[in-house]
XYZ file of C-alpha atoms in Angstrom:
207
model
C 213.476 111.546 106.824
C 211.342 114.680 106.916
C 211.348 117.001 109.880
C 208.370 117.511 112.179
C 207.727 120.816 110.383
C 207.546 119.018 107.034
C 205.003 116.564 108.439
C 202.835 119.416 109.676
C 202.811 120.924 106.202
C 201.296 117.793 104.650
C 197.883 118.794 103.349
C 195.123 116.295 103.992
C 192.895 115.562 101.018
C 189.213 116.373 101.578
C 187.404 113.085 102.145
C 184.053 112.637 100.411
C 181.463 109.913 100.904
C 180.001 109.299 97.434
C 176.320 108.341 97.070
C 175.266 106.772 93.778
C 172.117 107.291 91.737
C 168.825 105.392 91.628
C 169.214 101.640 91.186
C 172.916 101.711 90.386
C 175.885 100.991 92.673
C 179.068 102.301 94.240
C 181.132 100.600 91.530
C 179.092 102.263 88.773
C 179.468 105.719 90.331
C 183.196 105.114 90.710
C 183.481 104.357 86.987
C 181.419 107.453 86.136
C 183.462 109.799 88.330
C 186.763 108.375 87.139
C 186.122 109.925 83.736
C 187.486 113.039 85.442
C 191.197 113.813 84.965
C 193.544 111.984 87.296
C 194.924 115.359 88.392
C 191.480 116.168 89.843
C 190.863 112.715 91.325
C 194.259 112.845 93.041
C 193.172 115.937 95.015
C 190.228 114.106 96.619
C 189.800 111.092 98.869
C 186.667 109.493 97.427
C 184.863 106.648 99.208
C 182.001 104.967 97.319
C 179.118 103.356 99.225
C 176.473 100.900 97.990
C 172.923 101.754 99.039
C 171.422 99.445 101.669
C 168.666 97.780 99.646
C 168.908 95.493 96.620
C 167.207 96.939 93.546
C 163.458 96.185 93.645
C 162.734 96.915 89.977
C 164.322 97.551 86.614
C 167.448 99.695 86.531
C 167.876 102.305 83.797
C 171.518 101.293 83.464
C 170.851 97.646 82.590
C 172.836 96.792 79.490
C 175.227 99.701 80.147
C 176.661 98.765 83.529
C 176.711 95.310 85.091
C 174.652 94.451 88.192
C 174.205 94.249 91.123
C 172.112 97.396 91.538
C 170.986 99.003 94.802
C 168.539 101.645 96.024
C 168.673 103.968 99.027
C 164.976 103.744 99.896
C 161.683 103.237 98.104
C 159.246 105.961 96.994
C 155.993 106.523 95.169
C 155.683 107.836 91.599
C 155.289 111.441 92.788
C 158.401 111.151 95.010
C 156.384 112.410 97.984
C 156.176 109.246 100.119
C 159.202 107.237 101.212
C 159.664 103.750 102.632
C 162.764 102.792 104.637
C 163.918 106.421 104.646
C 164.903 106.457 108.326
C 166.705 103.143 107.834
C 168.633 104.711 104.959
C 169.733 107.668 107.095
C 170.851 105.334 109.872
C 172.749 103.149 107.395
C 174.702 106.152 106.080
C 175.458 107.371 109.601
C 176.621 103.917 110.725
C 178.991 103.773 107.761
C 180.341 107.247 108.517
C 180.924 106.308 112.154
C 182.797 103.138 111.185
C 184.788 104.507 108.223
C 184.959 108.257 108.865
C 185.533 110.993 109.491
C 184.325 112.499 106.211
C 184.592 116.135 105.162
C 181.860 116.169 102.546
C 179.357 114.341 100.394
C 179.311 113.745 96.642
C 175.991 112.677 95.177
C 174.622 111.909 91.745
C 171.024 111.979 90.542
C 168.071 110.355 92.204
C 168.705 109.613 94.885
C 172.357 110.222 95.668
C 172.442 113.952 94.911
C 169.066 114.609 96.541
C 170.168 112.834 99.712
C 173.573 114.521 99.795
C 172.148 118.017 99.441
C 169.525 117.446 102.144
C 171.809 115.896 104.759
C 173.585 119.055 106.038
C 170.332 120.663 107.181
C 168.861 117.359 108.357
C 172.032 117.077 110.433
C 171.610 120.600 111.803
C 167.997 119.800 112.737
C 169.078 116.654 114.596
C 167.255 114.358 112.176
C 170.321 112.633 110.683
C 174.082 112.206 111.168
C 173.895 113.270 114.810
C 176.934 111.216 115.860
C 179.398 112.334 113.167
C 181.169 115.637 112.367
C 179.317 118.309 110.418
C 179.213 117.983 106.651
C 181.534 120.726 105.384
C 181.318 120.400 101.576
C 178.924 119.194 98.888
C 179.448 118.087 95.277
C 176.035 117.728 93.626
C 175.672 116.261 90.123
C 172.205 116.251 88.575
C 170.561 117.265 91.842
C 167.032 118.099 92.960
C 164.995 118.437 96.158
C 162.877 116.116 98.253
C 159.148 116.569 97.590
C 157.822 115.112 100.813
C 156.576 118.117 102.821
C 157.826 116.748 106.138
C 161.319 116.041 104.797
C 161.489 119.234 102.708
C 160.539 121.410 105.687
C 163.550 120.144 107.624
C 165.934 120.049 104.658
C 165.205 123.435 103.061
C 163.498 125.694 105.625
C 166.900 127.305 106.154
C 169.622 127.806 103.559
C 172.277 125.133 103.044
C 175.314 126.901 104.453
C 178.219 124.631 103.581
C 180.050 125.390 100.312
C 178.559 123.435 97.418
C 179.590 122.651 93.846
C 176.762 121.870 91.409
C 176.923 120.342 87.926
C 173.892 121.352 85.851
C 173.327 119.821 82.409
C 171.700 121.895 79.683
C 169.502 118.960 78.618
C 169.130 117.288 82.017
C 165.506 116.354 82.733
C 166.154 117.450 86.328
C 167.621 120.821 85.314
C 164.687 122.886 86.646
C 164.774 121.017 89.959
C 168.540 121.342 90.177
C 168.167 125.108 89.762
C 165.605 125.168 92.582
C 168.081 123.326 94.817
C 170.835 125.825 93.998
C 168.562 128.638 95.226
C 168.599 126.940 98.643
C 172.382 127.221 98.960
C 174.372 130.088 100.467
C 177.642 129.466 98.612
C 176.843 127.535 95.413
C 179.384 127.273 92.623
C 177.610 126.138 89.466
C 179.209 124.440 86.457
C 176.937 124.395 83.413
C 177.674 121.667 80.894
C 176.051 120.837 77.536
C 175.144 117.230 78.362
C 172.074 115.693 79.935
C 171.569 113.712 83.130
C 175.102 112.405 83.418
C 178.426 112.923 85.139
C 180.223 115.090 82.590
C 183.839 114.979 81.583
C 185.599 118.045 82.947
C 186.574 120.910 80.692
C 190.144 122.044 81.553
C 188.763 125.567 81.952
C 186.773 124.372 85.004
C 189.739 123.409 87.177
């Protein structure tokens, strides 16, 4: 049996709540992330959450990944008006209360990465996650910013201060918007990869 000193030296893995992309699912994001080397996955405690609402339209991953598909909230074509947004924030907080604590957020694409990146400042402003510990880390893959003025003012009026890791694809259609998000972060670490809007395999030089 180990001594008390040995037990104190056990390092706790950082625990991340993982938010999937638009009209996909927790299971799909899990499959996408698990392309990463097991040596990387083993260093993280990853928890994958389905969005609260069943998919209300066609999913871009139909024929690639099996349903069911979910969405975090609904929005207009310009991504400036949101329906069920407050319900989405409450759903995430309720899950974090029940299954936490969590150290950070991992998000992919619309809307997982956009939500994840916005939540630390929304938390600081008292708009979201008011009953859970502060978000300490971010992993953003194919990210961007909210375009609703009222949400953006709260999410980006001050810099995002928690350390953040960003994956930016050379041919990602959101690349410009991902770069704009990175400018809002105090401590961004950016990994550029040659792919498009996807979760890339990790080059051994990156870790």
